[in-house]
Amino acid sequence: MTDKPRDYCGIFGIYNHPEAALLTYYGLHALQHRGQESAGIVTSHYDSAKERWVMPMHKDFGLVLNVFDDHKILKKELKGKAAIGHNRYSTTGSARNPANIQPFRVHYRDGNVAVGHNGNLANAKQIRQRLRDKGVIFQSTSDTELILHLISHSKKEKQIDQILDALDQIEGAYSLMMLTDNRLIAVRDPNGFRPLALGKVDGSYCVASETCAFDIIGAEYIRDVEPGEVLVIDRNTLETDKPTSYYLEPEYGTETSQCIFEYVYFSRPDSRIFEENVDKVRRNLGKYLAKEHPITEVCKKVPPDKKPVVISVPDSSNTAALGYVHENQKIGHECKFEIGLIRNHYVGRTFISPGQKSRDQKVRTKFNKVRGVIEGRSVIIVDDSIVRGTTSRYLVDMIREANPREIHFLVSSPPIISPCYYGMDFPSPDELIANRFDRDIDRMAKEIGVDSLRYLSPEGLVNAVKEANDSEKGYCTACFTENYPVPVNFGVEKEENEIV
Ligand code: SF4
């Protein structure tokens, strides 16, 4: 039902922990928002009966809770002290094809290797064609499988050099979690599009897309995996207590381009990504929204005895709405934050309303208004983004039923005008509300049914993020600005070779 862009994946890995599979399960659970179509865990251990390393794996369609609903899977099947896990939402590679569920695990001349990927390779099509010409047979339509073929085809002698060789050939957005027989390897592409953090629990290193996965297992955040860093955790790490790092050369200049949308919407507000707390950055987005659109300029019909109320579209917009209210109050403009929309948390993504398939019904199933805080008031709705605008329209209609005096819609990011090629799923450009109405804000406001619609400017977005996070690293803003940091004229892999 959601009318938001969707992330591809969440990844987690841990090395040298007696409960590696269990902690990975919890980590994936915390990262569930990054992918809800399938989940999987691979572990590694030496099987003395077989006298070789083995990599048990369990993966399936569904949420983490459903895929691992039998505790024996974690305790008895997924043995070993090292594990990687993956939550998936797909766009490259069909969602229906079970072969596309990650992690991928293969055996080749130097042992077992498994990989989980968050991102999108920009040159997947070219690599697939090259490998196909060499006679490679593919099991999946996912760009992630290509990485395993590149490792296996490398002429380098040492396994780590084969992996570095493969990474040198891929471009685009990738945070990777890899498991070999005796190593955990975490990789972040040189642009640093997707987040990846290093943590430690019970003396064991772990790596995750977001730090909320550390909190759930009581792990401590150590640092981010740096853009272009290939972090190797192995037996040597146990002796020195230090992972080994290799660095990939940036392909397109030295600028990093971390996904700014992770701060706007994707990541959890209780996570720390790109070296700063999401909550802090999101509040600053609300602050900048207030600087650009103070409440006194927004509301025109405020009743003398009632302050304007600011309500958020839960849950991702709560923090920005708080930031907006706080800044307005600081500059002397009266307003208050209210819980005006209640979200039903028990509606899953697969919810089907029998007999009523309309979007309106789906929105009503997920949200309800709180009449008492809306009636007779000036209402400001704060949302983090608008994609197609259909959900916003139904929310506004629902709020209007409670007879507010006026409704204004404020967005804590700029209009989305262009697709993402770096690991997020957006609708096609002509479905985006900003493009459907030629970026004419007044027409968009009419479509949504509000008295006014206002967005944070692209400059405001970048300034708000940089003020909250004073790191030198840069950001990708391509879906708002069409400035793509890595060329996208390669085309993204198409599912032309789908087999099921
Ligand atoms: Fe993030 Fe947008 Fe850039 Fe994609 S295009 S990486 S969603 S900022």
PDB file of C-alpha atoms in Angstrom, residues 204-321:
ATOM      1  CA  SER A 204      33.134 -10.421  18.368  1.00  0.00           C
ATOM      2  CA  TYR A 205      32.934  -8.086  15.403  1.00  0.00           C
ATOM      3  CA  CYS A 206      29.632  -7.630  13.590  1.00  0.00           C
ATOM      4  CA  VAL A 207      28.600  -5.525  10.603  1.00  0.00           C
ATOM      5  CA  ALA A 208      25.144  -4.193   9.706  1.00  0.00           C
ATOM      6  CA  SER A 209      23.323  -1.847   7.343  1.00  0.00           C
ATOM      7  CA  GLU A 210      22.109   0.208  10.302  1.00  0.00           C
ATOM      8  CA  THR A 211      23.071   0.384  13.956  1.00  0.00           C
ATOM      9  CA  CYS A 212      19.547  -0.517  15.122  1.00  0.00           C
ATOM     10  CA  ALA A 213      20.734  -4.070  14.377  1.00  0.00           C
ATOM     11  CA  PHE A 214      23.515  -3.587  16.957  1.00  0.00           C
ATOM     12  CA  ASP A 215      21.173  -2.287  19.631  1.00  0.00           C
ATOM     13  CA  ILE A 216      18.915  -5.322  19.451  1.00  0.00           C
ATOM     14  CA  ILE A 217      21.861  -7.648  20.262  1.00  0.00           C
ATOM     15  CA  GLY A 218      23.596  -5.316  22.703  1.00  0.00           C
ATOM     16  CA  ALA A 219      26.496  -4.604  20.341  1.00  0.00           C
ATOM     17  CA  GLU A 220      28.559  -1.442  20.512  1.00  0.00           C
ATOM     18  CA  TYR A 221      28.961   0.761  17.418  1.00  0.00           C
ATOM     19  CA  ILE A 222      32.645   1.049  16.529  1.00  0.00           C
ATOM     20  CA  ARG A 223      32.654   3.005  13.270  1.00  0.00           C
ATOM     21  CA  ASP A 224      31.321   3.048   9.725  1.00  0.00           C
ATOM     22  CA  VAL A 225      32.819   0.852   7.052  1.00  0.00           C
ATOM     23  CA  GLU A 226      34.390   3.616   4.943  1.00  0.00           C
ATOM     24  CA  PRO A 227      33.389   4.249   1.318  1.00  0.00           C
ATOM     25  CA  GLY A 228      35.625   2.009  -0.808  1.00  0.00           C
ATOM     26  CA  GLU A 229      36.725  -0.068   2.180  1.00  0.00           C
ATOM     27  CA  VAL A 230      36.974  -3.851   2.017  1.00  0.00           C
ATOM     28  CA  LEU A 231      36.991  -4.926   5.645  1.00  0.00           C
ATOM     29  CA  VAL A 232      38.270  -8.431   6.385  1.00  0.00           C
ATOM     30  CA  ILE A 233      37.554 -10.074   9.736  1.00  0.00           C
ATOM     31  CA  ASP A 234      39.361 -13.388  10.195  1.00  0.00           C
ATOM     32  CA  ARG A 235      41.647 -15.345  12.511  1.00  0.00           C
ATOM     33  CA  ASN A 236      44.231 -12.625  12.237  1.00  0.00           C
ATOM     34  CA  THR A 237      41.638 -10.212  13.665  1.00  0.00           C
ATOM     35  CA  LEU A 238      41.234 -12.473  16.685  1.00  0.00           C
ATOM     36  CA  GLU A 239      44.959 -12.147  17.435  1.00  0.00           C
ATOM     37  CA  THR A 240      45.343  -8.437  16.735  1.00  0.00           C
ATOM     38  CA  ASP A 241      41.756  -7.364  17.564  1.00  0.00           C
ATOM     39  CA  LYS A 242      41.847  -5.387  14.310  1.00  0.00           C
ATOM     40  CA  PRO A 243      40.120  -6.135  11.025  1.00  0.00           C
ATOM     41  CA  THR A 244      42.299  -5.804   7.922  1.00  0.00           C
ATOM     42  CA  SER A 245      41.282  -3.124   5.427  1.00  0.00           C
ATOM     43  CA  TYR A 246      41.817  -2.867   1.674  1.00  0.00           C
ATOM     44  CA  TYR A 247      40.612   0.100  -0.368  1.00  0.00           C
ATOM     45  CA  LEU A 248      38.934   0.271  -3.751  1.00  0.00           C
ATOM     46  CA  GLU A 249      39.808   3.103  -6.124  1.00  0.00           C
ATOM     47  CA  PRO A 250      36.932   5.532  -6.712  1.00  0.00           C
ATOM     48  CA  GLU A 251      35.777   5.215 -10.306  1.00  0.00           C
ATOM     49  CA  TYR A 252      34.152   8.609 -10.728  1.00  0.00           C
ATOM     50  CA  GLY A 253      36.180  11.231  -8.899  1.00  0.00           C
ATOM     51  CA  THR A 254      36.937  11.239  -5.234  1.00  0.00           C
ATOM     52  CA  GLU A 255      33.589  12.591  -4.062  1.00  0.00           C
ATOM     53  CA  THR A 256      31.493  10.314  -1.928  1.00  0.00           C
ATOM     54  CA  SER A 257      27.768  10.275  -2.621  1.00  0.00           C
ATOM     55  CA  GLN A 258      25.966   8.791   0.343  1.00  0.00           C
ATOM     56  CA  CYS A 259      22.232   8.415  -0.260  1.00  0.00           C
ATOM     57  CA  ILE A 260      20.572  11.450   1.318  1.00  0.00           C
ATOM     58  CA  PHE A 261      17.220   9.668   1.148  1.00  0.00           C
ATOM     59  CA  GLU A 262      18.441   7.279   3.844  1.00  0.00           C
ATOM     60  CA  TYR A 263      18.261  10.256   6.199  1.00  0.00           C
ATOM     61  CA  VAL A 264      14.960  11.533   4.786  1.00  0.00           C
ATOM     62  CA  TYR A 265      13.005   8.307   4.962  1.00  0.00           C
ATOM     63  CA  PHE A 266      14.635   4.884   4.629  1.00  0.00           C
ATOM     64  CA  SER A 267      16.690   4.385   7.758  1.00  0.00           C
ATOM     65  CA  ARG A 268      15.192   3.988  11.193  1.00  0.00           C
ATOM     66  CA  PRO A 269      15.326   7.140  13.353  1.00  0.00           C
ATOM     67  CA  ASP A 270      17.004   5.138  16.137  1.00  0.00           C
ATOM     68  CA  SER A 271      19.895   4.220  13.815  1.00  0.00           C
ATOM     69  CA  ARG A 272      23.197   5.930  13.290  1.00  0.00           C
ATOM     70  CA  ILE A 273      24.191   5.974   9.616  1.00  0.00           C
ATOM     71  CA  PHE A 274      26.910   7.850   7.742  1.00  0.00           C
ATOM     72  CA  GLU A 275      28.388   8.610  11.195  1.00  0.00           C
ATOM     73  CA  GLU A 276      25.384  10.515  12.537  1.00  0.00           C
ATOM     74  CA  ASN A 277      22.098   9.741  14.251  1.00  0.00           C
ATOM     75  CA  VAL A 278      19.149   9.659  11.868  1.00  0.00           C
ATOM     76  CA  ASP A 279      16.936  11.246  14.512  1.00  0.00           C
ATOM     77  CA  LYS A 280      19.227  14.270  14.773  1.00  0.00           C
ATOM     78  CA  VAL A 281      19.351  14.777  11.007  1.00  0.00           C
ATOM     79  CA  ARG A 282      15.608  14.291  10.582  1.00  0.00           C
ATOM     80  CA  ARG A 283      14.873  16.876  13.288  1.00  0.00           C
ATOM     81  CA  ASN A 284      17.123  19.283  11.422  1.00  0.00           C
ATOM     82  CA  LEU A 285      15.123  18.692   8.251  1.00  0.00           C
ATOM     83  CA  GLY A 286      12.075  19.833  10.232  1.00  0.00           C
ATOM     84  CA  LYS A 287      14.030  22.839  11.485  1.00  0.00           C
ATOM     85  CA  TYR A 288      14.978  23.898   7.947  1.00  0.00           C
ATOM     86  CA  LEU A 289      11.393  23.328   6.827  1.00  0.00           C
ATOM     87  CA  ALA A 290      10.351  25.831   9.518  1.00  0.00           C
ATOM     88  CA  LYS A 291      13.009  28.314   8.382  1.00  0.00           C
ATOM     89  CA  GLU A 292      11.794  28.100   4.784  1.00  0.00           C
ATOM     90  CA  HIS A 293       8.082  27.844   5.600  1.00  0.00           C
ATOM     91  CA  PRO A 294       7.341  29.324   9.042  1.00  0.00           C
ATOM     92  CA  ILE A 295       3.884  28.525  10.310  1.00  0.00           C
ATOM     93  CA  THR A 296       2.811  32.173  10.167  1.00  0.00           C
ATOM     94  CA  GLU A 297       3.318  32.130   6.402  1.00  0.00           C
ATOM     95  CA  VAL A 298       1.628  28.768   5.971  1.00  0.00           C
ATOM     96  CA  CYS A 299      -1.639  29.147   7.917  1.00  0.00           C
ATOM     97  CA  LYS A 300      -4.139  31.787   6.831  1.00  0.00           C
ATOM     98  CA  LYS A 301      -7.261  31.021   8.881  1.00  0.00           C
ATOM     99  CA  VAL A 302      -6.005  30.322  12.409  1.00  0.00           C
ATOM    100  CA  PRO A 303      -8.891  30.588  14.937  1.00  0.00           C
ATOM    101  CA  PRO A 304      -8.042  33.187  17.643  1.00  0.00           C
ATOM    102  CA  ASP A 305      -8.410  30.759  20.525  1.00  0.00           C
ATOM    103  CA  LYS A 306      -6.718  27.659  19.029  1.00  0.00           C
ATOM    104  CA  LYS A 307      -3.071  27.178  18.122  1.00  0.00           C
ATOM    105  CA  PRO A 308      -2.339  25.536  14.753  1.00  0.00           C
ATOM    106  CA  VAL A 309      -1.661  21.816  15.153  1.00  0.00           C
ATOM    107  CA  VAL A 310       1.179  20.023  13.400  1.00  0.00           C
ATOM    108  CA  ILE A 311       0.586  16.341  12.778  1.00  0.00           C
ATOM    109  CA  SER A 312       2.921  13.835  11.196  1.00  0.00           C
ATOM    110  CA  VAL A 313       2.288  10.916   8.895  1.00  0.00           C
ATOM    111  CA  PRO A 314       3.513   8.162  11.197  1.00  0.00           C
ATOM    112  CA  ASP A 315       6.077   6.794  11.719  1.00  0.00           C
ATOM    113  CA  SER A 316       8.814   8.080   9.447  1.00  0.00           C
ATOM    114  CA  SER A 317       7.706  11.740   9.604  1.00  0.00           C
ATOM    115  CA  ASN A 318       7.363  12.022  13.385  1.00  0.00           C
ATOM    116  CA  THR A 319      10.860  13.362  13.953  1.00  0.00           C
ATOM    117  CA  ALA A 320      10.754  15.960  11.172  1.00  0.00           C
ATOM    118  CA  ALA A 321       7.370  17.178  12.483  1.00  0.00           C
TER     119      ALA A 321
END
